[in-house]
Short mmCIF file of C-alpha atoms in Angstrom, two decimals:
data_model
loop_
_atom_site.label_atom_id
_atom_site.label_comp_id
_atom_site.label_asym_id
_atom_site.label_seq_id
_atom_site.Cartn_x
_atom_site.Cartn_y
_atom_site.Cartn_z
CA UNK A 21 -8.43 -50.24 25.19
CA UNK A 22 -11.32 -48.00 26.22
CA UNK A 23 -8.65 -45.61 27.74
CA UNK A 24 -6.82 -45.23 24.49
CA UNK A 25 -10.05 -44.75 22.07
CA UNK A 26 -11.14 -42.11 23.94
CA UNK A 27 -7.84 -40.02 25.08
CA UNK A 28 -7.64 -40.67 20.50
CA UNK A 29 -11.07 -39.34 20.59
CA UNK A 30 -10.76 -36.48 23.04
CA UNK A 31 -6.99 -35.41 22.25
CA UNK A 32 -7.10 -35.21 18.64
CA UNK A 33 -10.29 -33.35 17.87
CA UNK A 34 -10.61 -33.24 14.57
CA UNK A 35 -13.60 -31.10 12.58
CA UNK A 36 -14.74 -34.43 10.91
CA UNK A 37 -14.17 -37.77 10.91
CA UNK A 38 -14.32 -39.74 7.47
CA UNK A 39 -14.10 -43.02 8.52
CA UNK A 40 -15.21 -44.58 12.37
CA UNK A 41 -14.12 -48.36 12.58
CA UNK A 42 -14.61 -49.90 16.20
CA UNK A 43 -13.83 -53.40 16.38
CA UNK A 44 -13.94 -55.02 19.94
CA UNK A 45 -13.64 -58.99 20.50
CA UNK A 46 -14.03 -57.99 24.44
CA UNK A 47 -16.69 -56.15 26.62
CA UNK A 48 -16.55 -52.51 27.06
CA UNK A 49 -18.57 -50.27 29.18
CA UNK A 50 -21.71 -49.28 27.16
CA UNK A 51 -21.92 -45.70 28.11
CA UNK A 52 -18.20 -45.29 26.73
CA UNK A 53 -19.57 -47.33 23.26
CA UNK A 54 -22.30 -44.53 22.56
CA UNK A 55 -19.55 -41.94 23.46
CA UNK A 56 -17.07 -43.13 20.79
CA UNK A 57 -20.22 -43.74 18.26
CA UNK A 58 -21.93 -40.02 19.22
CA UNK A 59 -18.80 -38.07 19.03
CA UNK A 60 -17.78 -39.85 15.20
CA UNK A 61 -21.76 -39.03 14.21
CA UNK A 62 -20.80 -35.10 15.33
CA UNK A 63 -18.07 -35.02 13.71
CA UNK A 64 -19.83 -35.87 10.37
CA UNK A 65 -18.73 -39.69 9.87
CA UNK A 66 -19.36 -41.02 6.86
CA UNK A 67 -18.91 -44.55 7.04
CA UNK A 68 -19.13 -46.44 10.06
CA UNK A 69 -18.63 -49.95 11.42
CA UNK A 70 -19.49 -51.58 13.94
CA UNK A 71 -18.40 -54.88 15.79
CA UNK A 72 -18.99 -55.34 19.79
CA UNK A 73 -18.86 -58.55 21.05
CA UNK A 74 -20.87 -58.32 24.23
CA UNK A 75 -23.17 -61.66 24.12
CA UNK A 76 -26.10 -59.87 24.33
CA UNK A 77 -27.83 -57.37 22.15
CA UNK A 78 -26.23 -53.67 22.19
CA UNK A 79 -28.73 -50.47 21.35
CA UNK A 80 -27.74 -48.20 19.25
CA UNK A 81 -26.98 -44.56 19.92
CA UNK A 82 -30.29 -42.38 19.02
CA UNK A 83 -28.33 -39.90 17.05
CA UNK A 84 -26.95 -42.57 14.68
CA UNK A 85 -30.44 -42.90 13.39
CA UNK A 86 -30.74 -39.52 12.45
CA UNK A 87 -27.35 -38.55 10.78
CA UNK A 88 -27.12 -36.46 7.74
CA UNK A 89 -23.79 -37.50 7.09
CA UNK A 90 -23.49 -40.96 7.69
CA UNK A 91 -23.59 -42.77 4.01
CA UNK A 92 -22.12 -46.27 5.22
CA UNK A 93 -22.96 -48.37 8.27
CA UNK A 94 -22.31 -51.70 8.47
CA UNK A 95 -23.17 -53.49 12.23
CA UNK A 96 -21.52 -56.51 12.02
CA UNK A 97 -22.92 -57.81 15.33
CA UNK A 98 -27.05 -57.91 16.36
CA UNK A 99 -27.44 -54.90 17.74
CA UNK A 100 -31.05 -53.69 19.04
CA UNK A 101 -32.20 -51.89 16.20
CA UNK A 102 -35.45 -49.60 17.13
CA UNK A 103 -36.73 -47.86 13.89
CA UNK A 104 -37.87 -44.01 14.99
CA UNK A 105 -41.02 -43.50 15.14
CA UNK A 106 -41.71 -40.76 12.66
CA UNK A 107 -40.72 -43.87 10.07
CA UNK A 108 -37.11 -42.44 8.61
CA UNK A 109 -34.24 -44.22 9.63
CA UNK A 110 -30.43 -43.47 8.14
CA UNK A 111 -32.06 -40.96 6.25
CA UNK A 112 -28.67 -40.84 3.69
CA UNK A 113 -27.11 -44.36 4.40
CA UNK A 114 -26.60 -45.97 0.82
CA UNK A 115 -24.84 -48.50 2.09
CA UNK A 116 -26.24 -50.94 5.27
CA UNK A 117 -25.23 -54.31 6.59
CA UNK A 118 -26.62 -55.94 9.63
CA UNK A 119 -26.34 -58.93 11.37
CA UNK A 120 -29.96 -60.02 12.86
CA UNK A 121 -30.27 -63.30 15.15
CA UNK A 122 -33.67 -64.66 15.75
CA UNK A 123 -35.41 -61.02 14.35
CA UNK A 124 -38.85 -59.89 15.38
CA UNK A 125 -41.23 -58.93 12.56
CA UNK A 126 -41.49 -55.32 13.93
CA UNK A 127 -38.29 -54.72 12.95
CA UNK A 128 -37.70 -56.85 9.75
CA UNK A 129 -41.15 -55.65 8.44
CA UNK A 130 -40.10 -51.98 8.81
CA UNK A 131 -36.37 -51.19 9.12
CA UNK A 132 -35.56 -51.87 5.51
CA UNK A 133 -38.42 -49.93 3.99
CA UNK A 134 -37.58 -46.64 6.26
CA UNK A 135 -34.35 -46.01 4.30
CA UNK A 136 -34.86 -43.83 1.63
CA UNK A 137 -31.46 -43.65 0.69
CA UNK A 138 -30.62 -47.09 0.29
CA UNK A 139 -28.66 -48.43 -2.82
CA UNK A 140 -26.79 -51.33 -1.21
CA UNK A 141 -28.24 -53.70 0.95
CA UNK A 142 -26.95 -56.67 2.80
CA UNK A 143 -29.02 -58.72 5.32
CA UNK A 144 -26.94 -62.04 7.30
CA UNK A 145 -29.86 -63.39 9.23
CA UNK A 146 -29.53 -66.56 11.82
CA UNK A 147 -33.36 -68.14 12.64
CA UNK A 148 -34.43 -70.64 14.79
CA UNK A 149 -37.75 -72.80 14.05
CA UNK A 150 -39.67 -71.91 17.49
CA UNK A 151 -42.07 -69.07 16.97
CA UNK A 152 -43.69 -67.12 14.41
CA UNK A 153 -42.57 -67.27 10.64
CA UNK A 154 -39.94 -64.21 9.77
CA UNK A 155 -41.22 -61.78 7.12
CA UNK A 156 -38.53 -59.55 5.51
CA UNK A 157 -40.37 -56.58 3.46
CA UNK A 158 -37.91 -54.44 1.26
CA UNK A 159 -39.91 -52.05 -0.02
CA UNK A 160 -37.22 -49.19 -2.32
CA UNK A 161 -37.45 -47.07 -4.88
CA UNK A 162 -33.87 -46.73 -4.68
CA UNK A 163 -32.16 -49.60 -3.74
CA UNK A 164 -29.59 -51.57 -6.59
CA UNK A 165 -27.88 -54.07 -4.81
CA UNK A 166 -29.11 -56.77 -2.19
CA UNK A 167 -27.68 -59.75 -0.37
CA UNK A 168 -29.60 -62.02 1.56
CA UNK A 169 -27.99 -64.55 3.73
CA UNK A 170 -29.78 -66.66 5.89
CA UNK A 171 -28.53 -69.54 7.89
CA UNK A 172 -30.40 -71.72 11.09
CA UNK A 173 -29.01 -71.47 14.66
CA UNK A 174 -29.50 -74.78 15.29
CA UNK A 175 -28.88 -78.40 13.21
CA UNK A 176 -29.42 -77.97 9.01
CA UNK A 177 -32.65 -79.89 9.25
CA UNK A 178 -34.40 -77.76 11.49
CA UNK A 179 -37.79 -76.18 9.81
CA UNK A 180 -37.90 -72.56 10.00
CA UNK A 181 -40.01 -70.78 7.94
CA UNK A 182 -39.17 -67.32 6.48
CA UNK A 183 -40.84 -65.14 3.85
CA UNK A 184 -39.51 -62.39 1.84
CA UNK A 185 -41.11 -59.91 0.01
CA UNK A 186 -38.85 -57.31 -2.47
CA UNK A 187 -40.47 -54.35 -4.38
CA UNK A 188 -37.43 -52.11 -5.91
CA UNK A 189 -37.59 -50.95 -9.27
CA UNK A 190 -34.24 -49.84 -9.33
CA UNK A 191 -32.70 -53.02 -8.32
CA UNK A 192 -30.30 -54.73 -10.52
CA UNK A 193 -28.35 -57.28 -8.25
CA UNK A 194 -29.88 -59.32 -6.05
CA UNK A 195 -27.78 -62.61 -4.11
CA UNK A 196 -29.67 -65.20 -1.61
CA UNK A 197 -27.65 -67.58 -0.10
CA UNK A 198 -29.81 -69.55 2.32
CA UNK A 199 -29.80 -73.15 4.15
CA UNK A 200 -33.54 -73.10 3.97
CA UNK A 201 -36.32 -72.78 1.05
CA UNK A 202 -38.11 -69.72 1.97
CA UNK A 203 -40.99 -67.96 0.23
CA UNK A 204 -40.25 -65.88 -2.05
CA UNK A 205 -42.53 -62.56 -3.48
CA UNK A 206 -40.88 -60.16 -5.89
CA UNK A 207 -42.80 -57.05 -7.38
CA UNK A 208 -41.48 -54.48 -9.74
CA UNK A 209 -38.07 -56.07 -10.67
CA UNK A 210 -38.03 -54.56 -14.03
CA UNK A 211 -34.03 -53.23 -13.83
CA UNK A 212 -32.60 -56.81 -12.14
CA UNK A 213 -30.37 -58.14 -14.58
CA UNK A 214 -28.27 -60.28 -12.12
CA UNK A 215 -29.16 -63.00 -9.91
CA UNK A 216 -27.67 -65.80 -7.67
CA UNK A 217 -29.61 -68.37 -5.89
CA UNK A 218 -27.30 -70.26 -3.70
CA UNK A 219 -30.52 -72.09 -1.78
CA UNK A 220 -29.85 -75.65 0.08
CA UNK A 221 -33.25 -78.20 -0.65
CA UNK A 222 -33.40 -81.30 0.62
CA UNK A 223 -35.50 -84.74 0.52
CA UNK A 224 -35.34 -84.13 4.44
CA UNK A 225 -37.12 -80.98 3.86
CA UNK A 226 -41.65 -80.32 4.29
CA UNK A 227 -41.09 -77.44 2.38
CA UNK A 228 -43.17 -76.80 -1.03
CA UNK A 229 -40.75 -77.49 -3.81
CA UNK A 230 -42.97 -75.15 -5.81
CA UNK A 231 -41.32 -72.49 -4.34
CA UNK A 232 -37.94 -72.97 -6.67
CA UNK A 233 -41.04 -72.29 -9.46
CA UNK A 234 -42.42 -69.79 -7.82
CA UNK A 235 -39.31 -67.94 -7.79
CA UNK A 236 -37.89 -68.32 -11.11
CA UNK A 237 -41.30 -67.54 -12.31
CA UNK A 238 -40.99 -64.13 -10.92
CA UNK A 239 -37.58 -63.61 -12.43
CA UNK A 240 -38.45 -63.17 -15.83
CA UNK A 241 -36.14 -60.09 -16.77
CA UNK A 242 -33.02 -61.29 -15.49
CA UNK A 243 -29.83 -61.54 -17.70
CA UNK A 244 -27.57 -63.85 -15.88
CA UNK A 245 -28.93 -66.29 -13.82
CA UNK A 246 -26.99 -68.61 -11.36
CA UNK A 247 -29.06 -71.21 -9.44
CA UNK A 248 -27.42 -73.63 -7.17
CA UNK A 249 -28.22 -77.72 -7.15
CA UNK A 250 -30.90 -76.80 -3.98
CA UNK A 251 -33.22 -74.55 -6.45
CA UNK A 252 -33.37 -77.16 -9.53
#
């Protein structure tokens, strides 16, 4: 497999490439991985995506987080994700999925908020209950649409805490889908018009059932509303 990527990479070369899909249920040799991924950023990729199964986390090529051209990117695997430290990252992605297992704050509190491109967001986040609570802070003038998925790695009843906070004027979608009640801040949501809150609450669960008020309270603009059984 790696032989034929890169004799396709290296035998073909083409002034741009649109589109850069790498999809790999097996491990490759890293060094090869940022080859494929820096050649398809220098040849002005647009959208790329990402999936390398390696079983442990995977950094990312440093001249991914600088591309001009790149307006899609969608890591479909947890890759080590190190926001620059000049604090732009993806400077013209509008589009960004990522996978994140077990996150640290560093990067959940920052990656987000250093895109300021960012129209369409979608977060699939796994937590466990042992450490510190996870704080996601999107913070966008720009950003429209946002999924938030967030599931346990271990059994349904475990009690990991999460907070989110979301400041984006411009957004006007926003999904959660979550086994867990986290807390929930919203600021500025003056353009949302759609929401879906597919949250799981249980009698099993400590968690302040205040929250599901909380959160509706904060909703107030909203022109379709779809709450699942967990939030009422």
């Amino acid at each position: 497999f790696e032989d034929f990527v890169q004799r396709v990479l290296t035998g073909t070369q083409p002034t741009n490439i649109t589109t850069f899909f790498l999809h790999c249920s097996r491990p490759v040799d890293l060094s090869s991985f940022h080859l494929w991924v820096c050649s398809a950023v220098r040849r002005n990729a647009r959208e790329i995506e990402l999936y390398l199964d390696q079983n442990h986390c995977i950094e990312l090529p440093e001249e991914l987080y600088a591309s001009p051209s790149v307006e899609v990117l969608k890591l479909m695997l947890d890759f080590l994700i190190k926001v620059p430290a000049g604090g732009t990252c993806f400077p013209n992605v509008k589009i960004l999925t990522v996978q994140l297992e077990s996150p640290e704050n560093t990067l959940t509190e920052k990656l987000f908020c250093s895109c300021p491109s960012l129209e369409e967001l979608s977060i699939q986040a796994y937590l466990n209950d042992e450490g510190p609570t996870t704080k996601f802070i999107i913070s966008s003038s720009t950003l429209k649409r946002c999924t938030l998925w967030v599931a346990t790695e271990g059994e349904i009843f475990t009690q990991a805490e999460y907070k989110v906070r979301i400041t984006a004027p411009s957004l006007e979608r926003l999904h959660i889908m979550s086994d867990i009640f986290g807390k929930f801040v919203v600021h500025d949501l003056n353009s949302l018009t759609d929401v879906i809150l597919d949250i799981v609450y249980g009698e099993w669960s400590r968690v302040d059932p205040n929250r599901s008020i909380q959160l509706l309270q904060q909703l107030n603009n909203t022109m379709s509303l779809t709450v699942s059984y967990g939030v009422l």
